[in-house]
Short mmCIF file of N, CA and C in Angstrom, two decimals:
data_model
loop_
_atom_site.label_atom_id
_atom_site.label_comp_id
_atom_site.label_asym_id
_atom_site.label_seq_id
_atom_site.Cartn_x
_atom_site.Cartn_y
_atom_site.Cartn_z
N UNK W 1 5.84 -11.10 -8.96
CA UNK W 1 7.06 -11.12 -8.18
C UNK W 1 7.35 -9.72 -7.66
N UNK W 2 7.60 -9.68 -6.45
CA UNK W 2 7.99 -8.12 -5.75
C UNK W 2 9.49 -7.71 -6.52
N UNK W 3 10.31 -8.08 -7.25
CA UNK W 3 11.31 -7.47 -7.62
C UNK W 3 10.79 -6.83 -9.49
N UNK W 4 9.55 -7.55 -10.23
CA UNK W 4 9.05 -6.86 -10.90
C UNK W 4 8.63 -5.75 -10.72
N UNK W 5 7.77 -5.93 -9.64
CA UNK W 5 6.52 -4.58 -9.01
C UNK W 5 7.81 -3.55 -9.00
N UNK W 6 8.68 -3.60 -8.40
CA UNK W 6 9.12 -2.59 -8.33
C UNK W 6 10.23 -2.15 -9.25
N UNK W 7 10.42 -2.99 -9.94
CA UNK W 7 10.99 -2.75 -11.45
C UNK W 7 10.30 -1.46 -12.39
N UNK W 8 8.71 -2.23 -12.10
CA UNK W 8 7.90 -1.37 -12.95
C UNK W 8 7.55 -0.20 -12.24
N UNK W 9 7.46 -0.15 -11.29
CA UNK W 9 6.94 0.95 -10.30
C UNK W 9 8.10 1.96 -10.62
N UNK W 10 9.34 1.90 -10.48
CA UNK W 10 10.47 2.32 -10.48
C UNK W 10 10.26 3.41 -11.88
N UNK W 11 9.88 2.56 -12.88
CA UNK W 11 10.31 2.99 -14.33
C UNK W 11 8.84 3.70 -14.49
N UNK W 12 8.28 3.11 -14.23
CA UNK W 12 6.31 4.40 -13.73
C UNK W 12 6.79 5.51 -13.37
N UNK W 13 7.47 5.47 -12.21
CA UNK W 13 7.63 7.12 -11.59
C UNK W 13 9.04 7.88 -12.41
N UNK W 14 9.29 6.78 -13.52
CA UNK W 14 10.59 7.53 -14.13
C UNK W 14 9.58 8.33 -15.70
N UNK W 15 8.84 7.60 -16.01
CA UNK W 15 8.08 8.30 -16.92
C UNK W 15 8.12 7.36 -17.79
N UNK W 16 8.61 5.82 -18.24
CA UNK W 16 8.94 4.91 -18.85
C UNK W 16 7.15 4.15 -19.39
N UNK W 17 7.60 4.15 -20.47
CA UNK W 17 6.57 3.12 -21.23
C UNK W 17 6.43 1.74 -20.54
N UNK W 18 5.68 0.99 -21.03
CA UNK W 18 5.86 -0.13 -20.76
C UNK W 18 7.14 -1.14 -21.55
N UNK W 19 7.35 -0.85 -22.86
CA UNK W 19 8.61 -0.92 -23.47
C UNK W 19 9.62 -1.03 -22.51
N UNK W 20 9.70 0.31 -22.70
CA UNK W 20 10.53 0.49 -22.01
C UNK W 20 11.33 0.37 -20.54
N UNK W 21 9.66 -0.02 -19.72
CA UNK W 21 10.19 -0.22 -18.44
C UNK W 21 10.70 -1.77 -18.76
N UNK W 22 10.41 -2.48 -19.79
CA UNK W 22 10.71 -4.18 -19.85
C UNK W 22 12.36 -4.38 -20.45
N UNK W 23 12.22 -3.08 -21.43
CA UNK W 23 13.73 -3.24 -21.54
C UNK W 23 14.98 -2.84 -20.22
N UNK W 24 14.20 -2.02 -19.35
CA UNK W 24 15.50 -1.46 -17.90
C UNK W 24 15.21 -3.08 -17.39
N UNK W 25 13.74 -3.81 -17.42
CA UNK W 25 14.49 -5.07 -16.13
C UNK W 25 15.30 -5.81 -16.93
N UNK W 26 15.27 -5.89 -17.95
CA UNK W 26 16.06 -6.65 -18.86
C UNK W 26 17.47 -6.47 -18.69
N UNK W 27 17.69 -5.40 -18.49
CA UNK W 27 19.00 -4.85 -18.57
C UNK W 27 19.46 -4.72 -16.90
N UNK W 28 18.56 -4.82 -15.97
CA UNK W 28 18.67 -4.76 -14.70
C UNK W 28 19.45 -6.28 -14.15
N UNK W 29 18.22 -7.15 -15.48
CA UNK W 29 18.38 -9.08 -14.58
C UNK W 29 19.73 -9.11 -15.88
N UNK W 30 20.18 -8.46 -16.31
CA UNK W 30 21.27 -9.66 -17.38
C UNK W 30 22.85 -8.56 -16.89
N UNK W 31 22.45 -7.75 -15.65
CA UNK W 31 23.79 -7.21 -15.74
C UNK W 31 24.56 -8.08 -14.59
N UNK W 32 26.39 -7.71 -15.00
CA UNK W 32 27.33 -8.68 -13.95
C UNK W 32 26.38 -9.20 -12.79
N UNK W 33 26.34 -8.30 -11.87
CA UNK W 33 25.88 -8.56 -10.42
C UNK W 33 25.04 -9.26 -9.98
N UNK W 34 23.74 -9.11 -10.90
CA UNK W 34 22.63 -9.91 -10.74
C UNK W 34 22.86 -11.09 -11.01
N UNK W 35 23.42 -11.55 -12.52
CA UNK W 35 23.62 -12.43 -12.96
C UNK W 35 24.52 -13.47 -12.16
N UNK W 36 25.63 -12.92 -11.46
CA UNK W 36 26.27 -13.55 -10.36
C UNK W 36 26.11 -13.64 -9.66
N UNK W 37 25.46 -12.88 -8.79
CA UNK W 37 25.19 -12.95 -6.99
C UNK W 37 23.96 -12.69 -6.66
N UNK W 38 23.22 -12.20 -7.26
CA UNK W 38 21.66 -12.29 -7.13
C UNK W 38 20.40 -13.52 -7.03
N UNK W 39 21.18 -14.23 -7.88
CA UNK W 39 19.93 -15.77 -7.97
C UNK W 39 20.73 -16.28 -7.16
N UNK W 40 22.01 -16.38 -5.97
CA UNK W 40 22.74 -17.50 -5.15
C UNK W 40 21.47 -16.82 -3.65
N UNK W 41 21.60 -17.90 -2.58
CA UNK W 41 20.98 -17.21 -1.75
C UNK W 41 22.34 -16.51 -0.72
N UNK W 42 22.24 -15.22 -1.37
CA UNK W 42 22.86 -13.98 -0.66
C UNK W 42 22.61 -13.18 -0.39
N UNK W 43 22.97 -12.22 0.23
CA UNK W 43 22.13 -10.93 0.39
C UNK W 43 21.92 -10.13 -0.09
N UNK W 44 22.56 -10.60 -1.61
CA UNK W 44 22.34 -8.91 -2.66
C UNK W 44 20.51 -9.07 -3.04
N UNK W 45 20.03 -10.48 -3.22
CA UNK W 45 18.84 -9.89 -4.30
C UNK W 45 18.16 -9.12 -2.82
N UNK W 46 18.17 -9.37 -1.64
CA UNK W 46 17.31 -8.65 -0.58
C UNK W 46 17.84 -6.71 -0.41
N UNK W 47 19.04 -6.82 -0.85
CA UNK W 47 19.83 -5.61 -1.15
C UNK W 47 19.55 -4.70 -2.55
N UNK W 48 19.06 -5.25 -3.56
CA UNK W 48 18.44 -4.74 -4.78
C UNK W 48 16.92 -4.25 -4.39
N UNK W 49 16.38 -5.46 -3.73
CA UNK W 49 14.99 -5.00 -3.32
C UNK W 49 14.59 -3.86 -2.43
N UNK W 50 15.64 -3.86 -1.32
CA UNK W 50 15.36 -2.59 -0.53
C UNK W 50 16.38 -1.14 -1.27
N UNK W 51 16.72 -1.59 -2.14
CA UNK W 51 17.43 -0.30 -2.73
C UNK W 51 16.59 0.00 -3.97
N UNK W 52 15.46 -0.55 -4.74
CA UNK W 52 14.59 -0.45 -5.43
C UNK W 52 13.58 0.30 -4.85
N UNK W 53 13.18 -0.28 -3.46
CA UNK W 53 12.13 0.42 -3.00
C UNK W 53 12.37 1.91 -2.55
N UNK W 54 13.19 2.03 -1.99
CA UNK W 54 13.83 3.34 -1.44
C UNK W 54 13.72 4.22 -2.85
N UNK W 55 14.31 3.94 -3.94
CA UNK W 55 14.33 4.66 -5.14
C UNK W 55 12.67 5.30 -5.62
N UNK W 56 11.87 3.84 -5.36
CA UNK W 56 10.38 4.27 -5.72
C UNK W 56 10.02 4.82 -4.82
N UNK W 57 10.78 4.88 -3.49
CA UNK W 57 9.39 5.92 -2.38
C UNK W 57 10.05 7.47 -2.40
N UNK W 58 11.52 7.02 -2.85
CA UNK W 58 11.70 8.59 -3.33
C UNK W 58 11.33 9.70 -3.87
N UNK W 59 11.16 8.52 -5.19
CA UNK W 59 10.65 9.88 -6.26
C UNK W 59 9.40 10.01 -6.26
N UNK W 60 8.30 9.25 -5.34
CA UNK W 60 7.06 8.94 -5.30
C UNK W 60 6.79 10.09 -3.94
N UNK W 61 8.00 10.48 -3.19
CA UNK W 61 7.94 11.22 -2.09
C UNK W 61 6.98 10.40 -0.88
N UNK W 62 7.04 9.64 -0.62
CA UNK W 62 6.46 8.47 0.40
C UNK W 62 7.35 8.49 1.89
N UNK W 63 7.18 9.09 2.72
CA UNK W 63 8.26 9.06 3.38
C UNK W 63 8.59 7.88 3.88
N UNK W 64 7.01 7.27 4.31
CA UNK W 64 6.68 6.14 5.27
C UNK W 64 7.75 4.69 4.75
N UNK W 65 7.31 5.02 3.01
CA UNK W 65 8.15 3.68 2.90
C UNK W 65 9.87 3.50 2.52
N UNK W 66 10.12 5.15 2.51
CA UNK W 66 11.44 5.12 2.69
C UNK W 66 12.38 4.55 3.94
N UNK W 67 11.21 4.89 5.03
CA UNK W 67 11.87 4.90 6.04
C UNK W 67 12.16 3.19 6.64
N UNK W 68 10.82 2.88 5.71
CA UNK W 68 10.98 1.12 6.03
C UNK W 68 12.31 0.53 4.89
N UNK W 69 12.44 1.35 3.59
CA UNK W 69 13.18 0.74 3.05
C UNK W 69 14.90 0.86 3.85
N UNK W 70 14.93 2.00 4.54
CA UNK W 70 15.95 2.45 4.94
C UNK W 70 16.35 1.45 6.43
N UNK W 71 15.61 1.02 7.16
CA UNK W 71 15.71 0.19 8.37
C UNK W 71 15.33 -1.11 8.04
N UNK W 72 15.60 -1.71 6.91
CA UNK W 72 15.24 -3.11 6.82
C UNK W 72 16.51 -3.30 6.00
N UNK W 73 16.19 -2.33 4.73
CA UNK W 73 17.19 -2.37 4.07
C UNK W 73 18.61 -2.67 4.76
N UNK W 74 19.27 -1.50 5.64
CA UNK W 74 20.56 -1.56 6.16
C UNK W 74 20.78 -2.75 7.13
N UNK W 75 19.28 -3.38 7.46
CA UNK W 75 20.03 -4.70 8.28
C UNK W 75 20.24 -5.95 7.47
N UNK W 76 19.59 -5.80 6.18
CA UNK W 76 20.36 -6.47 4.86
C UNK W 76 21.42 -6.20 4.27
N UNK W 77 21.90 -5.37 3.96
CA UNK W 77 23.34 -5.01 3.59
C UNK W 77 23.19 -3.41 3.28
N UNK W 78 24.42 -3.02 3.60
CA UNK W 78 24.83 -1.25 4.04
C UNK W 78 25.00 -0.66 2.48
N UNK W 79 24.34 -1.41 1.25
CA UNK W 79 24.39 -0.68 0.39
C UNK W 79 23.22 0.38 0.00
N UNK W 80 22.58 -0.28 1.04
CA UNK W 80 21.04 0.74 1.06
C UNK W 80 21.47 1.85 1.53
N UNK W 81 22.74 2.29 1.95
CA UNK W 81 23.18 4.03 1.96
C UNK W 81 23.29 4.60 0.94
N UNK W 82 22.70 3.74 -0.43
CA UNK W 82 23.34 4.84 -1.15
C UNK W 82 22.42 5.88 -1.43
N UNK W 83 20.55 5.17 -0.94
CA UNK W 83 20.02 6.10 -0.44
C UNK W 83 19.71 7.93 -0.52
N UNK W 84 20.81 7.79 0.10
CA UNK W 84 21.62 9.19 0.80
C UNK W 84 22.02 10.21 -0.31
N UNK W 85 23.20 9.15 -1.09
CA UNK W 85 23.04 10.75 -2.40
C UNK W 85 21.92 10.39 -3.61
N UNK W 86 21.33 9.36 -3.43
CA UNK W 86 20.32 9.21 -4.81
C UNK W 86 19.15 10.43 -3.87
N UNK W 87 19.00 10.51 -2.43
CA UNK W 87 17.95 11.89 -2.36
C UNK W 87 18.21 12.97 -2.23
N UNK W 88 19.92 13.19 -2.34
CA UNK W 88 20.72 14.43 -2.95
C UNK W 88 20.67 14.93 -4.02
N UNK W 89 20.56 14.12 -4.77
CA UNK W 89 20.70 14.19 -6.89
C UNK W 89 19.28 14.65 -7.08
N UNK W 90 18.01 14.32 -6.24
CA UNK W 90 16.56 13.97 -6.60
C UNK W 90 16.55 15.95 -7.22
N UNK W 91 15.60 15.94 -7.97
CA UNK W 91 14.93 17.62 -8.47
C UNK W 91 14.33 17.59 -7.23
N UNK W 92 13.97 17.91 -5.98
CA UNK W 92 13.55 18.31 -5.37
C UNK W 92 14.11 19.59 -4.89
N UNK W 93 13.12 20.28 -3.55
CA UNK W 93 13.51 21.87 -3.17
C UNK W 93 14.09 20.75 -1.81
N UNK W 94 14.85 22.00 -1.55
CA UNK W 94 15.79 21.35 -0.42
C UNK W 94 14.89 21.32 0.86
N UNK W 95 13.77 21.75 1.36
CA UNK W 95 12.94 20.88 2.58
C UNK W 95 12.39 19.63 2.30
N UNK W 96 12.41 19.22 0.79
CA UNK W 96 11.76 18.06 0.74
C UNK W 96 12.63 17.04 0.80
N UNK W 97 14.24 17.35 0.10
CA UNK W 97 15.52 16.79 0.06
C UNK W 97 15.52 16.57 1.66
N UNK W 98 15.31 17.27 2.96
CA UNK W 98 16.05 17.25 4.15
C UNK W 98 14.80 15.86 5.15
N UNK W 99 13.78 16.14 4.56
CA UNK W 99 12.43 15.31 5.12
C UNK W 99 12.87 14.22 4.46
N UNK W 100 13.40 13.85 3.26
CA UNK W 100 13.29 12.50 2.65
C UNK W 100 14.96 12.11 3.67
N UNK W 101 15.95 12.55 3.53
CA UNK W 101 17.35 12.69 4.43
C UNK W 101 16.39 12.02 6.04
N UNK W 102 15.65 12.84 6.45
CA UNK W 102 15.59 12.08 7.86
C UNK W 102 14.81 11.53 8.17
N UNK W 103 14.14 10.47 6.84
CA UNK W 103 13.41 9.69 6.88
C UNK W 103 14.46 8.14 6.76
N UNK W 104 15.44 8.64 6.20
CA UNK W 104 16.76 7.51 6.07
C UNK W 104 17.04 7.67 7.38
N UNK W 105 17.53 8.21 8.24
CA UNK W 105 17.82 8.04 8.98
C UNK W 105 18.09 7.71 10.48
N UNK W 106 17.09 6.99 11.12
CA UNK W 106 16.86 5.58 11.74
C UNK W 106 17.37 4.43 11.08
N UNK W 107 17.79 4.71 9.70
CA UNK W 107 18.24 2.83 9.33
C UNK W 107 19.56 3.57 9.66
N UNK W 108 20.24 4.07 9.00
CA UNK W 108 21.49 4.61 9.00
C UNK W 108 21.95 4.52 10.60
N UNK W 109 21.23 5.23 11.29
CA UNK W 109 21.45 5.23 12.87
C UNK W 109 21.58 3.52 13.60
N UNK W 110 20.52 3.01 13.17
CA UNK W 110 21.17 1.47 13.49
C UNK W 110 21.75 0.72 12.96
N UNK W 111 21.94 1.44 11.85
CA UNK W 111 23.57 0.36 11.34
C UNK W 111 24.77 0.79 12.05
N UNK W 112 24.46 2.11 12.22
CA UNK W 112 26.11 2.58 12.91
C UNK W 112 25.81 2.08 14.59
N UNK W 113 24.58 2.24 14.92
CA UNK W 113 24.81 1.37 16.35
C UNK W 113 25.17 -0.42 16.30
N UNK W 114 24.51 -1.40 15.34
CA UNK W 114 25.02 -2.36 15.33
C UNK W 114 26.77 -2.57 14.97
N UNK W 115 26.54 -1.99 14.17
CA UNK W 115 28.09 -2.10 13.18
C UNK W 115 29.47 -1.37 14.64
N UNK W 116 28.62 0.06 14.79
CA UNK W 116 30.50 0.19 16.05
C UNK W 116 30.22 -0.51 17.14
N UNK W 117 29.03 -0.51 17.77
CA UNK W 117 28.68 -0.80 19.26
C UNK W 117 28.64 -2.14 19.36
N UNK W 118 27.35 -2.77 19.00
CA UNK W 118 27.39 -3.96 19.73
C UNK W 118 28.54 -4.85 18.48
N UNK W 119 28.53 -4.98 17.19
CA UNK W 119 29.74 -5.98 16.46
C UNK W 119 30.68 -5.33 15.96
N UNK W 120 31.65 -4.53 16.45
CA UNK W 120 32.45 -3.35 15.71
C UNK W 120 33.70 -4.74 15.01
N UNK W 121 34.39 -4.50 14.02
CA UNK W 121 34.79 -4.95 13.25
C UNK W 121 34.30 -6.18 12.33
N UNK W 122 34.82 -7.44 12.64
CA UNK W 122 34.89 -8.56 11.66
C UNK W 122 35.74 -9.27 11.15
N UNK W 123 35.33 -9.89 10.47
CA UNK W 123 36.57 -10.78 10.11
C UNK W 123 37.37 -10.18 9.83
N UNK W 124 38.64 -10.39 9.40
CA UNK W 124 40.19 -9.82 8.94
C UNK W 124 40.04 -8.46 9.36
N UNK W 125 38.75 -7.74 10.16
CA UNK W 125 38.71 -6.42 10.35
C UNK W 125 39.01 -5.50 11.21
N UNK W 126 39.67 -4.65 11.96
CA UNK W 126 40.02 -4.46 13.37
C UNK W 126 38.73 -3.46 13.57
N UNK W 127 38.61 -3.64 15.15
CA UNK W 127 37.56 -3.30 16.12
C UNK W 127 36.82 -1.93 15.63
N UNK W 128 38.28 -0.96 15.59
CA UNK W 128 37.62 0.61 16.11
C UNK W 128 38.11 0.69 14.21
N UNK W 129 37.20 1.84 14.25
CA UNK W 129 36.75 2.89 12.77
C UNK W 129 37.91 3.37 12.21
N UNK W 130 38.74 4.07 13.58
CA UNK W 130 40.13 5.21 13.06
C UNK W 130 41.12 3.85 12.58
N UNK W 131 41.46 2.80 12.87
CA UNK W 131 42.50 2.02 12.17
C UNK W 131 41.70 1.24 11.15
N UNK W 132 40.34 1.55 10.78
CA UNK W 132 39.81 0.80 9.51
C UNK W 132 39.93 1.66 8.66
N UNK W 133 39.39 3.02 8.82
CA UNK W 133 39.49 4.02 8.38
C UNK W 133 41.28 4.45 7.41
N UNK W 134 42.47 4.30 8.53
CA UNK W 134 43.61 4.54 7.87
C UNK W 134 43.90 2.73 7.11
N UNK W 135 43.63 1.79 7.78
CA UNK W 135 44.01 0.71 6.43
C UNK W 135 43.33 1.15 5.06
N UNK W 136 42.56 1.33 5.69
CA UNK W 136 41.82 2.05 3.71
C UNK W 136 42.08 2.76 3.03
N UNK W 137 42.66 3.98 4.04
CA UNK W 137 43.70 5.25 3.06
C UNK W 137 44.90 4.68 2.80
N UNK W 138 45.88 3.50 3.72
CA UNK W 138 46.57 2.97 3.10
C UNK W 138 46.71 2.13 1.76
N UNK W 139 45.82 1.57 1.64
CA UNK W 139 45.66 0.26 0.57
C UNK W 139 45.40 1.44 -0.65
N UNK W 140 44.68 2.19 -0.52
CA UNK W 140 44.65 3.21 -1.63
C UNK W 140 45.76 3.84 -2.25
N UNK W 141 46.54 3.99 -1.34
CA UNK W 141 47.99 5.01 -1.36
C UNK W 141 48.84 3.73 -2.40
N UNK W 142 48.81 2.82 -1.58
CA UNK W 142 49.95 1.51 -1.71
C UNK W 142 49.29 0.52 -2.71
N UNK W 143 49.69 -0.03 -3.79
CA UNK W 143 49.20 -1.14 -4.50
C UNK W 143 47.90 -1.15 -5.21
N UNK W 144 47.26 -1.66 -6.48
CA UNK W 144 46.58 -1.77 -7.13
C UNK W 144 45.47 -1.97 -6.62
N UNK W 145 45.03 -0.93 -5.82
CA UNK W 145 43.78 -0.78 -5.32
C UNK W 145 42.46 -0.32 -6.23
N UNK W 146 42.72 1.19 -6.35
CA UNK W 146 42.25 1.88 -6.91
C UNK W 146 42.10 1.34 -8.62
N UNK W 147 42.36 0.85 -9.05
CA UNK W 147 42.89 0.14 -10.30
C UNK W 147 41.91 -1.10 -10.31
N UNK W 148 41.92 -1.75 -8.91
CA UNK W 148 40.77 -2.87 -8.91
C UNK W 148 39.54 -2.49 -9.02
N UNK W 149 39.49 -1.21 -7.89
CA UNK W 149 37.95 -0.70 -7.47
C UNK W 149 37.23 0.02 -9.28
N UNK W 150 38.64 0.39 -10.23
CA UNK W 150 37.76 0.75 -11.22
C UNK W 150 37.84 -0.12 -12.17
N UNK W 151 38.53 -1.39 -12.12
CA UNK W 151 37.79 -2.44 -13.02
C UNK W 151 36.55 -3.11 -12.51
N UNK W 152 36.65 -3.35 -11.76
CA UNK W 152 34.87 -3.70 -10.87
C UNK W 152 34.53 -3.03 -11.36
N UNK W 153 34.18 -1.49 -11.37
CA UNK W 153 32.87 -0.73 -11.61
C UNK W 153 33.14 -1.07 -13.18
N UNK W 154 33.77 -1.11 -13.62
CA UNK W 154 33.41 -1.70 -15.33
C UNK W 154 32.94 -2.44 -15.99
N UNK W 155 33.16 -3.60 -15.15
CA UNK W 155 33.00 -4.85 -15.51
C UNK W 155 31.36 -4.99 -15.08
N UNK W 156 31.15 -4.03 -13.79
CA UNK W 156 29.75 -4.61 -13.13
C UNK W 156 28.86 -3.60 -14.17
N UNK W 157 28.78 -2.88 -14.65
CA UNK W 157 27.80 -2.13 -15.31
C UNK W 157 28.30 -2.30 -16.81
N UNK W 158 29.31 -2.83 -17.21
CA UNK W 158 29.18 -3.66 -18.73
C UNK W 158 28.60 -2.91 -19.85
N UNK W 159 27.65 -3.54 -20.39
CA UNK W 159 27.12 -2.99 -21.64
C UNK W 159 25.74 -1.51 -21.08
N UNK W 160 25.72 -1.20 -19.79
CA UNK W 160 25.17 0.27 -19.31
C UNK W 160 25.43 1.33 -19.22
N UNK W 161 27.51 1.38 -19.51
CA UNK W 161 28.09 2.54 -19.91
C UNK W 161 27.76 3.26 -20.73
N UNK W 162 28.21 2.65 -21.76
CA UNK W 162 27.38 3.43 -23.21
C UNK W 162 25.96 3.74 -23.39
N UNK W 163 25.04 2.96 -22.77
CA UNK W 163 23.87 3.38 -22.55
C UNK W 163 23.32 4.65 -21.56
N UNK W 164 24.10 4.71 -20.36
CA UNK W 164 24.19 5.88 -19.67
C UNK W 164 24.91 6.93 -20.23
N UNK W 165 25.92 7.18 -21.12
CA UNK W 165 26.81 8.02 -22.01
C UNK W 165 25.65 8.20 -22.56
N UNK W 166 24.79 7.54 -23.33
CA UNK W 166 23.32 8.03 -24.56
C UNK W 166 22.67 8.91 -23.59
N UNK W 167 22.11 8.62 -22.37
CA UNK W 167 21.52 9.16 -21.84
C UNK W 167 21.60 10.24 -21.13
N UNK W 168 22.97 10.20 -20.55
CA UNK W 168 23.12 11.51 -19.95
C UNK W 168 23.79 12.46 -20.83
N UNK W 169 23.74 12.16 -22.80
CA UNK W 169 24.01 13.51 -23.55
C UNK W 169 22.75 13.89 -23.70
N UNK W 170 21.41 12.92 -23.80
CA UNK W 170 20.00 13.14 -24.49
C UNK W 170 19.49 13.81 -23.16
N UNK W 171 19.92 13.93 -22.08
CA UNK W 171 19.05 14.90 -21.31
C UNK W 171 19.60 15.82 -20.58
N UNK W 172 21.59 16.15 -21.35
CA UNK W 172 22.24 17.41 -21.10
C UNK W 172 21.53 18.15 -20.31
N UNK W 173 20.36 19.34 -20.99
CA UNK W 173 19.35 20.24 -21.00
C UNK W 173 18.34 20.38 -20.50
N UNK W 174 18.08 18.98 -19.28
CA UNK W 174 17.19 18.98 -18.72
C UNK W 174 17.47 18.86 -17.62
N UNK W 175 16.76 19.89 -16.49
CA UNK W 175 17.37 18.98 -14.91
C UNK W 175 16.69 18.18 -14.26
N UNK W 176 15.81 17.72 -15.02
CA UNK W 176 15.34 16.29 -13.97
C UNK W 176 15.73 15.17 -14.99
#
């Protein structure tokens, strides 16, 4: 299955055992998101896959298939930006950080041409950026926004908190 391959590929270029790479899909297929919206036909599992691959051509330094993960990806869903700071965070020297940056960017570029130009808004959404832009600083300002957006992130990464808390004390001292 291509969402293994790159399960394992993923946890290969992380330095992971085989153990170990079986315990991350484990923990990959039994968290909120997957478990909910991943096996429906939606667009997240095509959204995991191109945000998997992007991760492996990252750290694999591949530009070629970043750039496919990055323009396929974003016409599956715009979470494949996140992209962007996962090749910010990368140990790399910053020409390799700026080559992997504008290898994303052709997908990035046609999402923002589909998304303002040819379909700018959406449902319940208005047209132009600057009044999407301030409903959003509003809803933040006003009402249990912010409060929602951080029970989601709680709820969706579940029992990976504490596991990321283990991990990011066990490699304090290291920068990669």
């Amino acid at each position: 299955d291509f969402m293994e391959s790159l399960l394992f590929g993923f946890g290969g270029s992380l330095g992971f055992t085989t153990g170990e790479g079986i315990l991350a899909a484990f923990l990959f297929y039994t968290s909120f998101p997957v478990v909910n919206y991943a096996a429906t036909p939606m667009v997240e599992a095509w959204a995991y896959a191109f945000l998997l691959l992007g991760l492996v051509a990252a750290l694999r330094g591949s530009h070629f298939w970043l750039l496919v993960a990055s323009l396929a990806g974003m016409l599956a869903k715009e979470t494949t930006a996140l992209l962007v700071p996962i090749v910010l965070l990368l140990p790399d020297r910053p020409a390799r950080k700026a080559t992997k940056l504008l290898a994303l960017l052709p997908g990035l570029l046609v999402y923002a041409w589909f998304r303002l130009a040819l379909y700018p808004g959406g449902p319940a959404f208005p047209a132009d950026t600057a009044t999407s832009l301030s409903n959003l600083a509003w809803r933040m300002a006003h009402g249990p926004y912010l409060a929602w957006i951080l029970f989601q992130a709680g709820i969706t990464f579940g029992l990976l908190w504490p596991l990321a808390a283990v991990g990011f004390w066990c490699l304090r001292g290291s920068p990669r």
